[in-house]
């Protein structure tokens, strides 16, 4: 087995991101994956200081998902890992179980908020089982978040819901990600406020 190449920041505030799309059919080539392009496109539009990405397209195999997540954190050095797919109640949906298996801390608020956002649209949002966790090693930590499988739902859960004037009605989960990354020792992330406004306590805001 080859060792994954470690990402190296080009500047201190650059975010290192792992993107994992989990789908039997997309990984076998039955249809084109939409999850990774949706995730990367949204992040490129939201982040002020940019990011480096490492992507994986894998089937719904629990052990493989866990190994992939651990590799992206431990070997590649990602600060943030976002997964898409495999979070429903079907027998092959095992992404939450695979994610929890590599966790050192659970972050239940992320899943709770994602379901609250999705419930604005469909009652079946209660069937979604997305989780978020922290994975820690001796000298590194990363936030891992399970996201929905559809690009529209990915965008809604990340940036929240806005009215016709662009005012936030329901906060998206990414508003809390930068401060979480701060707390686990990662880079200082800034976002474009027209996409999503990062929230930090005043004591944690960097003075320019």
Short mmCIF file of C-alpha atoms in Angstrom, two decimals:
data_model
loop_
_atom_site.label_atom_id
_atom_site.label_comp_id
_atom_site.label_asym_id
_atom_site.label_seq_id
_atom_site.Cartn_x
_atom_site.Cartn_y
_atom_site.Cartn_z
CA UNK A 1 0.00 0.00 0.00
CA UNK A 2 1.38 3.41 -0.97
CA UNK A 3 1.62 6.23 1.54
CA UNK A 4 -0.58 9.22 0.79
CA UNK A 5 1.24 12.44 -0.07
CA UNK A 6 1.06 15.07 2.65
CA UNK A 7 -0.29 18.46 1.64
CA UNK A 8 1.92 21.47 2.36
CA UNK A 9 0.45 24.93 2.92
CA UNK A 10 1.59 27.67 0.57
CA UNK A 11 0.78 30.20 3.32
CA UNK A 12 -0.07 29.89 7.01
CA UNK A 13 -3.80 30.60 6.63
CA UNK A 14 -4.43 28.14 3.82
CA UNK A 15 -7.02 25.48 4.62
CA UNK A 16 -6.24 21.87 3.75
CA UNK A 17 -9.45 20.09 2.82
CA UNK A 18 -10.31 16.46 2.17
CA UNK A 19 -13.40 15.83 0.00
CA UNK A 20 -14.94 12.36 0.04
CA UNK A 21 -17.87 11.35 -2.14
CA UNK A 22 -19.34 8.02 -1.04
CA UNK A 23 -21.45 6.22 -3.62
CA UNK A 24 -21.47 2.69 -5.03
CA UNK A 25 -22.80 3.84 -8.39
CA UNK A 26 -20.62 6.93 -8.86
CA UNK A 27 -17.46 5.10 -7.80
CA UNK A 28 -18.20 2.31 -10.30
CA UNK A 29 -18.77 4.80 -13.11
CA UNK A 30 -22.53 4.19 -13.40
CA UNK A 31 -23.10 7.93 -13.16
CA UNK A 32 -20.96 11.03 -12.82
CA UNK A 33 -20.20 12.16 -9.29
CA UNK A 34 -21.67 15.56 -8.44
CA UNK A 35 -20.70 15.75 -4.78
CA UNK A 36 -17.01 16.60 -5.04
CA UNK A 37 -17.47 19.35 -7.69
CA UNK A 38 -20.28 20.85 -5.59
CA UNK A 39 -18.19 20.86 -2.42
CA UNK A 40 -15.07 22.26 -4.03
CA UNK A 41 -16.97 24.89 -5.99
CA UNK A 42 -18.76 26.12 -2.89
CA UNK A 43 -15.57 26.31 -0.83
CA UNK A 44 -13.69 28.14 -3.58
CA UNK A 45 -16.42 30.77 -3.59
CA UNK A 46 -16.63 31.05 0.19
CA UNK A 47 -13.01 31.09 1.40
CA UNK A 48 -11.00 34.31 1.34
CA UNK A 49 -7.57 32.68 1.60
CA UNK A 50 -8.23 29.69 -0.59
CA UNK A 51 -7.60 26.01 0.05
CA UNK A 52 -5.84 22.93 -1.18
CA UNK A 53 -8.04 19.92 -1.88
CA UNK A 54 -7.53 16.18 -1.79
CA UNK A 55 -10.49 14.26 -3.21
CA UNK A 56 -11.62 10.63 -2.95
CA UNK A 57 -14.52 8.85 -4.70
CA UNK A 58 -15.27 5.57 -2.95
CA UNK A 59 -18.08 2.99 -2.58
CA UNK A 60 -20.33 2.52 0.44
CA UNK A 61 -17.95 0.22 2.32
CA UNK A 62 -17.67 1.04 6.02
CA UNK A 63 -14.08 -0.08 6.58
CA UNK A 64 -12.90 1.74 3.43
CA UNK A 65 -14.67 4.95 4.46
CA UNK A 66 -13.02 4.85 7.88
CA UNK A 67 -9.58 4.18 6.36
CA UNK A 68 -10.04 7.04 3.90
CA UNK A 69 -11.03 9.52 6.61
CA UNK A 70 -8.12 8.49 8.82
CA UNK A 71 -5.69 8.75 5.90
CA UNK A 72 -6.85 12.26 4.98
CA UNK A 73 -6.34 13.46 8.54
CA UNK A 74 -3.31 11.47 9.70
CA UNK A 75 -1.27 11.23 6.50
CA UNK A 76 -2.48 13.98 4.16
CA UNK A 77 -2.79 16.48 7.02
CA UNK A 78 -6.24 17.87 6.24
CA UNK A 79 -7.75 20.41 8.66
CA UNK A 80 -11.28 19.79 7.42
CA UNK A 81 -12.78 16.69 5.78
CA UNK A 82 -16.22 16.89 4.15
CA UNK A 83 -18.09 13.79 3.05
CA UNK A 84 -21.16 13.56 0.85
CA UNK A 85 -23.48 10.60 0.52
CA UNK A 86 -24.35 7.50 2.50
CA UNK A 87 -26.16 9.11 5.44
CA UNK A 88 -29.71 7.79 5.00
CA UNK A 89 -31.40 4.74 6.54
CA UNK A 90 -30.75 2.31 3.65
CA UNK A 91 -28.70 -0.81 4.37
CA UNK A 92 -25.73 0.46 2.34
CA UNK A 93 -25.73 3.88 4.06
CA UNK A 94 -22.87 3.53 6.55
CA UNK A 95 -21.07 6.88 6.38
CA UNK A 96 -22.05 7.99 9.92
CA UNK A 97 -20.92 4.70 11.43
CA UNK A 98 -17.61 4.87 9.56
CA UNK A 99 -17.11 8.47 10.68
CA UNK A 100 -17.84 7.78 14.33
CA UNK A 101 -15.37 4.90 14.23
CA UNK A 102 -12.45 7.31 13.65
CA UNK A 103 -13.60 10.02 16.07
CA UNK A 104 -11.99 11.20 19.26
CA UNK A 105 -14.80 13.73 19.91
CA UNK A 106 -18.33 14.04 18.56
CA UNK A 107 -19.85 17.38 17.51
CA UNK A 108 -23.61 16.74 17.49
CA UNK A 109 -24.63 20.35 16.87
CA UNK A 110 -23.61 20.16 13.21
CA UNK A 111 -25.98 17.30 12.43
CA UNK A 112 -28.77 18.89 14.42
CA UNK A 113 -28.47 22.14 12.47
CA UNK A 114 -28.28 20.41 9.08
CA UNK A 115 -31.53 18.59 9.80
CA UNK A 116 -33.17 21.83 10.94
CA UNK A 117 -32.24 23.48 7.65
CA UNK A 118 -33.45 20.54 5.54
CA UNK A 119 -36.71 20.35 7.48
CA UNK A 120 -37.60 23.75 6.01
CA UNK A 121 -37.97 21.93 2.68
CA UNK A 122 -38.88 18.27 3.25
CA UNK A 123 -40.26 16.27 6.21
CA UNK A 124 -37.97 13.39 5.25
CA UNK A 125 -35.02 15.41 6.59
CA UNK A 126 -35.53 13.51 9.84
CA UNK A 127 -34.24 10.41 8.00
CA UNK A 128 -30.83 12.02 7.51
CA UNK A 129 -28.15 10.77 9.90
CA UNK A 130 -25.25 13.17 9.24
CA UNK A 131 -22.69 13.45 12.02
CA UNK A 132 -19.62 15.60 12.65
CA UNK A 133 -16.57 14.64 14.67
CA UNK A 134 -13.07 15.68 15.62
CA UNK A 135 -10.20 13.32 14.90
CA UNK A 136 -7.03 13.98 16.90
CA UNK A 137 -3.50 12.61 16.58
CA UNK A 138 -0.47 13.45 18.70
CA UNK A 139 0.27 16.67 16.76
CA UNK A 140 -2.78 17.37 14.61
CA UNK A 141 -6.57 17.56 14.68
CA UNK A 142 -9.26 17.86 12.04
CA UNK A 143 -12.99 18.43 11.79
CA UNK A 144 -14.91 15.81 9.78
CA UNK A 145 -18.48 16.59 8.66
CA UNK A 146 -20.96 14.38 6.82
CA UNK A 147 -23.00 16.41 4.32
CA UNK A 148 -26.05 15.52 2.20
CA UNK A 149 -25.65 13.95 -1.22
CA UNK A 150 -27.37 16.51 -3.46
CA UNK A 151 -25.56 19.72 -4.55
CA UNK A 152 -28.55 21.92 -3.66
CA UNK A 153 -28.75 20.44 -0.16
CA UNK A 154 -24.97 20.74 0.25
CA UNK A 155 -25.12 24.47 -0.48
CA UNK A 156 -28.15 25.04 1.77
CA UNK A 157 -26.63 23.27 4.76
CA UNK A 158 -23.27 25.01 4.38
CA UNK A 159 -24.44 28.59 3.86
CA UNK A 160 -27.91 28.54 5.41
CA UNK A 161 -31.15 30.07 4.20
CA UNK A 162 -31.50 33.67 3.06
CA UNK A 163 -34.40 35.91 2.14
CA UNK A 164 -34.76 37.73 -1.18
CA UNK A 165 -32.59 40.58 0.13
CA UNK A 166 -29.76 38.22 1.06
CA UNK A 167 -30.35 38.39 4.82
CA UNK A 168 -29.67 35.18 6.72
CA UNK A 169 -32.84 33.52 8.02
CA UNK A 170 -31.31 30.26 9.22
CA UNK A 171 -27.56 30.01 9.85
CA UNK A 172 -25.63 27.46 7.84
CA UNK A 173 -23.18 25.15 9.54
CA UNK A 174 -20.09 26.67 7.91
CA UNK A 175 -20.56 29.83 9.99
CA UNK A 176 -19.21 27.82 12.94
CA UNK A 177 -16.44 25.97 11.10
CA UNK A 178 -13.70 28.66 11.19
CA UNK A 179 -13.87 29.06 14.98
CA UNK A 180 -13.95 25.29 15.42
CA UNK A 181 -10.78 25.02 13.30
CA UNK A 182 -9.24 27.76 15.49
CA UNK A 183 -9.99 25.79 18.63
CA UNK A 184 -8.36 22.60 17.37
CA UNK A 185 -5.18 24.36 16.25
CA UNK A 186 -5.81 24.88 12.55
CA UNK A 187 -5.38 27.91 10.28
CA UNK A 188 -7.33 31.15 10.66
CA UNK A 189 -10.15 30.92 8.11
CA UNK A 190 -11.92 33.96 6.70
CA UNK A 191 -15.02 33.81 4.53
CA UNK A 192 -16.74 36.06 2.01
CA UNK A 193 -19.68 37.39 4.00
CA UNK A 194 -22.03 37.48 1.02
CA UNK A 195 -21.72 33.69 0.92
CA UNK A 196 -21.52 32.88 4.62
CA UNK A 197 -20.43 35.01 7.55
CA UNK A 198 -17.99 33.25 9.87
CA UNK A 199 -18.80 33.78 13.53
CA UNK A 200 -16.15 34.18 16.23
CA UNK A 201 -16.31 35.65 19.73
CA UNK A 202 -14.81 39.16 19.69
CA UNK A 203 -11.80 37.91 21.65
CA UNK A 204 -11.02 35.45 18.85
CA UNK A 205 -11.20 37.90 15.93
CA UNK A 206 -7.82 38.67 14.44
CA UNK A 207 -6.98 42.37 14.41
CA UNK A 208 -5.76 43.45 10.98
#
